[in-house]
XYZ file of N, CA and C in Angstrom:
561
model
N 32.100 25.139 -13.788
C 30.679 25.365 -13.945
C 29.874 24.410 -13.065
N 30.183 23.104 -13.131
C 29.476 22.114 -12.329
C 29.679 22.363 -10.844
N 30.921 22.757 -10.476
C 31.223 23.051 -9.073
C 30.393 24.237 -8.578
N 30.227 25.262 -9.401
C 29.437 26.440 -9.039
C 27.967 26.071 -8.888
N 27.447 25.243 -9.771
C 26.058 24.788 -9.693
C 25.829 23.987 -8.416
N 26.728 23.097 -8.077
C 26.603 22.307 -6.850
C 26.622 23.213 -5.627
N 27.509 24.216 -5.627
C 27.565 25.164 -4.515
C 26.253 25.939 -4.379
N 25.673 26.332 -5.508
C 24.407 27.074 -5.504
C 23.286 26.222 -4.921
N 23.218 24.959 -5.319
C 22.177 24.047 -4.812
C 22.342 23.853 -3.303
N 23.558 23.667 -2.839
C 23.818 23.484 -1.403
C 23.413 24.733 -0.631
N 23.773 25.910 -1.132
C 23.411 27.159 -0.452
C 21.896 27.357 -0.415
N 21.240 27.078 -1.530
C 19.785 27.224 -1.593
C 19.107 26.265 -0.616
N 19.545 25.016 -0.580
C 18.979 24.029 0.342
C 19.203 24.450 1.787
N 20.395 24.919 2.094
C 20.692 25.377 3.452
C 19.790 26.540 3.836
N 19.615 27.489 2.935
C 18.750 28.646 3.216
C 17.309 28.201 3.456
N 16.833 27.273 2.667
C 15.467 26.780 2.843
C 15.307 26.053 4.172
N 16.317 25.285 4.560
C 16.257 24.597 5.851
C 16.262 25.584 7.013
N 17.103 26.596 6.917
C 17.214 27.582 7.994
C 15.924 28.375 8.148
N 15.299 28.752 7.035
C 14.065 29.535 7.097
C 12.856 28.679 7.419
N 13.016 27.363 7.402
C 11.892 26.477 7.696
C 11.003 26.217 6.499
N 11.441 26.630 5.311
C 10.640 26.419 4.108
C 10.553 24.954 3.721
N 11.579 24.178 4.054
C 11.532 22.729 3.866
C 11.962 22.071 5.164
N 11.618 20.806 5.305
C 11.924 20.093 6.544
C 12.643 18.792 6.239
N 13.677 18.526 7.003
C 14.349 17.235 6.880
C 13.491 16.107 7.425
N 12.512 16.451 8.280
C 11.722 15.409 8.920
C 10.522 14.962 8.098
N 10.316 15.545 6.914
C 9.193 15.102 6.088
C 9.337 13.605 5.821
N 8.320 12.852 6.139
C 8.304 11.401 5.985
C 9.392 10.717 6.810
N 9.840 11.355 7.890
C 10.866 10.760 8.737
C 10.229 9.848 9.775
N 9.018 9.429 9.547
C 8.325 8.500 10.433
C 7.970 7.276 9.597
N 7.741 6.149 10.229
C 7.468 4.929 9.455
C 6.079 4.940 8.815
N 5.994 4.388 7.615
C 4.727 4.179 6.908
C 4.664 2.691 6.578
N 3.546 2.065 6.901
C 3.387 0.627 6.651
C 3.605 0.310 5.171
N 4.108 -0.873 4.904
C 4.518 -1.292 3.565
C 3.339 -1.394 2.597
N 3.576 -1.040 1.320
C 2.547 -1.255 0.295
C 2.161 -2.726 0.223
N 0.928 -2.975 -0.148
C 0.433 -4.351 -0.234
C -0.232 -4.819 1.046
N -0.269 -3.960 2.064
C -0.893 -4.331 3.340
C -2.212 -3.577 3.556
N -2.725 -2.964 2.496
C -3.966 -2.208 2.580
C -5.140 -3.146 2.839
N -6.070 -2.706 3.673
C -7.309 -3.442 3.889
C -7.225 -4.619 4.838
N -6.080 -4.848 5.473
C -5.974 -5.954 6.422
C -6.572 -5.560 7.766
N -7.061 -6.541 8.489
C -7.606 -6.317 9.825
C -6.486 -6.393 10.854
N -6.709 -5.775 12.016
C -5.774 -5.866 13.136
C -6.343 -6.894 14.109
N -5.566 -7.952 14.387
C -6.008 -9.051 15.240
C -5.069 -9.171 16.442
N -5.660 -9.221 17.639
C -4.871 -9.397 18.861
C -4.311 -10.812 18.918
N -3.075 -10.940 19.417
C -2.472 -12.260 19.591
C -2.535 -12.703 21.047
N -3.139 -11.877 21.885
C -3.288 -12.205 23.302
C -2.354 -11.375 24.152
N -2.884 -10.835 25.238
C -2.073 -10.041 26.155
C -2.403 -8.568 26.061
N -1.594 -7.770 26.766
C -1.805 -6.322 26.797
C -1.400 -5.696 25.462
N -2.221 -4.799 24.961
C -1.942 -4.081 23.717
C -1.439 -2.682 24.098
N -0.224 -2.372 23.651
C 0.355 -1.052 23.864
C 0.408 -0.350 22.515
N -0.229 0.835 22.411
C -0.210 1.642 21.188
C 0.849 2.725 21.341
N 1.627 2.957 20.280
C 2.644 4.009 20.271
C 2.430 4.879 19.042
N 2.360 6.191 19.262
C 2.200 7.140 18.159
C 3.544 7.301 17.455
N 3.570 7.060 16.126
C 4.815 7.069 15.360
C 5.023 8.335 14.535
N 3.948 9.101 14.211
C 4.125 10.347 13.468
C 3.141 10.511 12.331
N 3.281 11.658 11.602
C 2.404 11.976 10.474
C 2.984 13.129 9.680
N 2.433 13.367 8.494
C 2.742 14.578 7.733
C 1.448 15.206 7.223
N 0.351 15.003 7.944
C -0.964 15.476 7.518
C -1.190 16.931 7.883
N -1.873 17.629 6.991
C -2.317 18.988 7.303
C -3.584 18.936 8.146
N -4.440 17.942 7.888
C -5.688 17.801 8.634
C -5.413 17.256 10.030
N -6.289 17.601 10.959
C -6.227 17.079 12.321
C -7.033 15.792 12.395
N -6.396 14.703 12.838
C -7.021 13.386 12.880
C -6.970 12.804 14.285
N -8.083 12.228 14.713
C -8.150 11.534 16.003
C -8.239 10.042 15.751
N -7.525 9.267 16.542
C -7.557 7.811 16.455
C -8.369 7.250 17.608
N -9.253 6.296 17.301
C -10.108 5.657 18.302
C -10.038 4.140 18.155
N -10.209 3.448 19.264
C -10.505 2.016 19.282
C -11.919 1.949 19.834
N -12.854 1.519 19.004
C -14.277 1.631 19.324
C -14.564 3.104 19.616
N -15.025 3.444 20.815
C -15.302 4.852 21.132
C -14.230 5.470 22.027
N -13.136 4.736 22.268
C -12.075 5.217 23.153
C -11.019 5.994 22.361
N -10.841 7.270 22.703
C -9.824 8.119 22.071
C -8.428 7.614 22.451
N -7.525 7.594 21.433
C -6.147 7.156 21.673
C -5.158 8.297 21.418
N -5.132 8.829 20.181
C -4.169 9.857 19.792
C -4.820 10.905 18.910
N -4.209 12.103 18.872
C -4.466 13.115 17.846
C -3.144 13.355 17.145
N -3.162 13.371 15.822
C -1.915 13.460 15.065
C -1.191 14.803 15.208
N -1.849 15.839 15.705
C -1.175 17.127 15.899
C -0.861 17.412 17.360
N -1.666 16.904 18.276
C -1.488 17.225 19.694
C -0.658 16.196 20.462
N -0.600 14.966 19.959
C 0.111 13.905 20.681
C 1.582 13.881 20.275
N 2.513 13.955 21.227
C 3.939 13.877 20.883
C 4.304 12.497 20.311
N 5.173 12.509 19.306
C 5.667 11.261 18.725
C 6.350 10.464 19.826
N 6.081 9.166 19.854
C 6.662 8.279 20.860
C 5.764 8.033 22.057
N 4.635 8.763 22.136
C 3.695 8.559 23.233
C 3.108 7.157 23.158
N 3.098 6.441 24.297
C 2.527 5.087 24.361
C 1.337 5.065 25.305
N 0.331 4.261 24.940
C -0.898 4.138 25.718
C -1.267 2.665 25.795
N -1.633 2.187 26.981
C -2.132 0.823 27.120
C -3.601 0.806 26.728
N -3.953 -0.090 25.808
C -5.347 -0.227 25.381
C -6.067 -1.329 26.144
N -5.349 -2.012 27.028
C -5.938 -3.096 27.801
C -5.488 -4.448 27.291
N -6.073 -5.488 27.862
C -5.737 -6.868 27.511
C -6.853 -7.456 26.660
N -6.459 -8.141 25.587
C -7.418 -8.734 24.658
C -7.065 -10.196 24.420
N -8.088 -11.019 24.281
C -7.889 -12.440 23.988
C -7.354 -12.609 22.566
N -6.571 -13.645 22.359
C -6.057 -13.956 21.023
C -7.226 -14.149 20.061
N -7.093 -13.585 18.871
C -8.129 -13.710 17.849
C -9.142 -12.575 17.840
N -9.065 -11.669 18.819
C -9.996 -10.534 18.867
C -9.638 -9.526 17.785
N -10.630 -9.144 16.960
C -10.385 -8.099 15.967
C -10.451 -6.744 16.651
N -9.441 -5.928 16.399
C -9.396 -4.567 16.927
C -9.700 -3.621 15.766
N -10.857 -2.980 15.801
C -11.277 -2.085 14.723
C -10.942 -0.645 15.114
N -9.930 -0.094 14.439
C -9.510 1.276 14.714
C -10.195 2.224 13.742
N -10.523 3.407 14.262
C -11.203 4.428 13.473
C -10.400 5.718 13.546
N -10.145 6.300 12.377
C -9.524 7.606 12.321
C -10.618 8.607 11.947
N -10.845 9.576 12.829
C -11.821 10.633 12.558
C -11.063 11.854 12.060
N -11.426 12.349 10.860
C -10.790 13.527 10.280
C -11.585 14.743 10.749
N -11.016 15.510 11.661
C -11.729 16.636 12.260
C -12.105 17.711 11.247
N -11.292 17.907 10.206
C -11.543 18.959 9.220
C -12.700 18.643 8.277
N -12.930 17.353 8.012
C -13.971 16.979 7.036
C -15.137 16.225 7.657
N -14.923 15.654 8.845
C -15.964 14.863 9.490
C -15.993 13.408 9.051
N -15.140 13.006 8.120
C -15.109 11.615 7.670
C -14.486 10.714 8.728
N -14.967 9.458 8.767
C -14.373 8.407 9.584
C -13.861 7.325 8.655
N -12.621 6.883 8.862
C -12.015 5.799 8.087
C -11.536 4.725 9.057
N -11.631 3.455 8.629
C -11.402 2.314 9.511
C -10.288 1.413 8.991
N -9.673 0.663 9.929
C -8.799 -0.431 9.516
C -9.692 -1.515 8.930
N -9.115 -2.375 8.114
C -9.906 -3.444 7.514
C -10.305 -3.111 6.083
N -11.274 -3.834 5.555
C -11.633 -3.703 4.137
C -12.229 -2.331 3.805
N -12.080 -1.936 2.551
C -12.588 -0.656 2.078
C -14.089 -0.502 2.218
N -14.807 -1.612 2.279
C -16.271 -1.541 2.390
C -16.722 -0.847 3.673
N -15.827 -0.702 4.656
C -16.165 -0.014 5.907
C -16.098 1.503 5.764
N -15.484 1.999 4.693
C -15.220 3.430 4.541
C -16.194 4.092 3.570
N -16.454 5.395 3.743
C -17.468 6.059 2.930
C -17.165 6.090 1.435
N -15.896 6.032 1.032
C -15.566 6.046 -0.390
C -15.306 4.644 -0.954
N -15.392 3.608 -0.108
C -15.220 2.226 -0.562
C -13.775 1.783 -0.712
N -12.826 2.617 -0.313
C -11.405 2.275 -0.432
C -10.805 1.954 0.940
N -9.781 1.102 0.935
C -9.040 0.825 2.169
C -8.223 2.067 2.524
N -8.378 2.551 3.733
C -7.674 3.752 4.175
C -6.595 3.457 5.201
N -6.290 2.180 5.437
C -5.234 1.848 6.388
C -4.387 0.703 5.843
N -3.098 0.815 6.056
C -2.171 -0.287 5.827
C -1.870 -0.893 7.190
N -1.764 -2.227 7.241
C -1.514 -2.941 8.499
C -0.349 -3.902 8.256
N 0.837 -3.532 8.728
C 2.059 -4.310 8.493
C 2.435 -5.098 9.741
N 2.230 -6.405 9.687
C 2.610 -7.289 10.799
C 4.127 -7.366 10.926
N 4.603 -7.613 12.146
C 6.028 -7.783 12.431
C 6.882 -6.669 11.856
N 6.377 -5.443 11.942
C 7.171 -4.275 11.570
C 8.412 -4.239 12.470
N 8.197 -4.473 13.728
C 9.237 -4.770 14.701
C 8.825 -6.083 15.348
N 9.705 -6.778 16.059
C 9.282 -8.037 16.686
C 8.026 -7.835 17.552
N 7.007 -8.638 17.285
C 5.754 -8.626 18.033
C 5.028 -7.275 17.965
N 5.263 -6.532 16.892
C 4.671 -5.201 16.751
C 4.118 -5.005 15.341
N 2.893 -4.492 15.260
C 2.234 -4.187 13.996
C 2.236 -2.682 13.795
N 2.538 -2.235 12.569
C 2.506 -0.820 12.216
C 1.258 -0.560 11.376
N 0.498 0.476 11.740
C -0.700 0.867 10.988
C -0.513 2.300 10.524
N -0.779 2.550 9.232
C -0.691 3.897 8.663
C -1.990 4.214 7.944
N -2.541 5.404 8.218
C -3.829 5.815 7.662
C -3.675 6.877 6.572
N -4.638 6.876 5.655
C -4.856 7.938 4.670
C -6.102 8.698 5.104
N -6.038 10.046 5.128
C -7.175 10.817 5.645
C -8.016 11.534 4.588
N -7.713 11.363 3.307
C -8.484 12.050 2.272
C -9.464 11.113 1.573
N -10.701 11.546 1.441
C -11.726 10.826 0.692
C -11.219 10.649 -0.735
N -11.210 9.417 -1.244
C -10.724 9.066 -2.587
C -9.222 9.291 -2.790
N -8.448 9.274 -1.735
C -6.997 9.242 -1.880
C -6.311 10.571 -1.756
N -5.010 10.600 -1.949
C -4.103 9.969 -2.891
C -3.494 8.651 -2.421
N -3.821 8.200 -1.238
C -3.396 6.900 -0.709
C -1.888 6.768 -0.576
N -1.297 7.772 0.077
C 0.113 7.690 0.438
C 0.276 7.237 1.888
N -0.820 7.138 2.627
C -0.861 6.557 3.985
C 0.125 7.212 4.946
N 0.274 8.531 4.840
C 1.223 9.251 5.683
C 0.538 10.178 6.691
N -0.748 9.978 6.933
C -1.513 10.930 7.727
C -1.632 10.576 9.207
N -1.362 9.363 9.577
C -1.372 8.955 10.985
C -0.755 7.568 11.054
N 0.415 7.436 11.672
C 1.068 6.132 11.820
C 1.211 5.805 13.295
N 0.884 4.565 13.643
C 0.986 4.116 15.025
C 1.301 2.637 15.019
N 1.867 2.148 16.132
C 2.220 0.734 16.232
C 1.549 0.131 17.456
N 1.403 -1.202 17.428
C 0.763 -1.935 18.510
C 1.547 -3.189 18.809
N 1.661 -3.496 20.081
C 2.251 -4.771 20.480
C 1.155 -5.835 20.491
N 1.562 -7.080 20.446
C 0.652 -8.231 20.580
C -0.487 -8.218 19.570
N -0.173 -7.840 18.315
C -1.167 -7.839 17.247
C -0.540 -8.356 15.960
N -1.404 -8.729 15.023
C -0.973 -9.102 13.675
C -1.971 -8.520 12.685
N -1.535 -8.417 11.444
C -2.441 -8.057 10.364
C -3.017 -9.335 9.798
N -4.338 -9.441 9.803
C -4.988 -10.669 9.337
C -4.992 -10.736 7.821
N -4.943 -11.951 7.319
C -5.019 -12.160 5.878
C -6.403 -11.780 5.391
N -6.528 -11.442 4.106
C -7.838 -11.056 3.583
C -8.885 -12.158 3.741
N -10.131 -11.740 3.679
C -11.263 -12.655 3.777
C -11.284 -13.611 2.588
N -11.930 -14.783 2.716
C -12.029 -15.730 1.610
C -12.640 -15.120 0.348
N -13.540 -14.146 0.518
C -14.164 -13.513 -0.653
C -13.117 -12.816 -1.520
N -12.084 -12.266 -0.883
C -11.026 -11.594 -1.630
C -10.296 -12.596 -2.515
N -9.994 -13.755 -1.961
C -9.333 -14.788 -2.758
C -10.243 -15.295 -3.872
N -11.525 -15.408 -3.614
C -12.474 -15.857 -4.632
C -12.494 -14.868 -5.798
N -12.495 -13.573 -5.499
C -12.484 -12.566 -6.566
C -11.181 -12.635 -7.357
N -10.059 -12.825 -6.671
C -8.775 -12.934 -7.344
C -8.760 -14.141 -8.289
N -9.189 -15.288 -7.798
C -9.212 -16.489 -8.633
C -10.164 -16.338 -9.808
N -11.309 -15.715 -9.569
C -12.261 -15.481 -10.659
C -11.661 -14.588 -11.734
N -10.972 -13.527 -11.332
C -10.325 -12.630 -12.288
C -9.228 -13.323 -13.072
N -8.422 -14.141 -12.380
C -7.376 -14.892 -13.085
C -7.972 -15.891 -14.063
N -9.073 -16.514 -13.664
C -9.750 -17.453 -14.553
C -10.257 -16.777 -15.816
N -10.851 -15.609 -15.668
C -11.331 -14.857 -16.830
C -10.182 -14.435 -17.734
N -9.070 -14.013 -17.132
C -7.910 -13.639 -17.941
C -7.404 -14.837 -18.728
N -7.315 -15.987 -18.087
C -6.884 -17.196 -18.775
C -7.802 -17.573 -19.920
N -9.099 -17.444 -19.694
C -10.090 -17.749 -20.735
C -9.876 -16.854 -21.948
N -9.730 -15.541 -21.731
C -9.575 -14.609 -22.844
C -8.250 -14.787 -23.559
N -7.178 -15.112 -22.851
C -5.886 -15.362 -23.490
C -5.985 -16.614 -24.360
N -6.603 -17.649 -23.829
C -6.748 -18.884 -24.602
C -7.618 -18.660 -25.836
N -8.700 -17.913 -25.666
C -9.607 -17.635 -26.790
C -8.886 -16.818 -27.855
N -8.067 -15.878 -27.424
C -7.333 -15.048 -28.377
C -6.334 -15.886 -29.174
N -5.657 -16.828 -28.516
C -4.708 -17.699 -29.205
C -5.413 -18.562 -30.251
N -6.642 -19.020 -29.949
C -7.388 -19.842 -30.900
C -7.826 -19.033 -32.105
N -8.085 -17.736 -31.923
C -8.513 -16.867 -33.027
C -7.362 -16.516 -33.956
N -6.137 -16.605 -33.478
C -4.974 -16.212 -34.307
C -4.576 -17.285 -35.214
């Protein structure tokens, strides 16, 4: 019985692959690591080379550095590399993903730059030696799987959050400590 069930699953999967109903390449491109949302992209000095890594988005998305077009997630072949020029160390590179289907623009960096207030890009430093991986989310209010446009850059790093972020974290931890202590005194 178990052998017959396994054979049925294998045949069904094979049929779906052959007809194109499912794809082995779904998510077969890199996505920046969780916990890297909202970081800025900072040049470390030298020429910046951008490489298109892939996507699984239904929407058509264009990537820009300032007003300079770099990639389209449907028209640009995976592996395409483009020189963005030479930047001094410490220069913030603000990338913008324009969602052609909705008209929304989403940016690398803090969520305050985006129309829904959420971080729409993950920025993973040292994804490869001297290379940063950036992955975008293209939907207003999520689902935040960051699989809609992935690209990498040489000579860049993901910057640590702003001091305000740490201040909010410490304030929240302080409030939690206060309430835990108060609760213990009430018991």
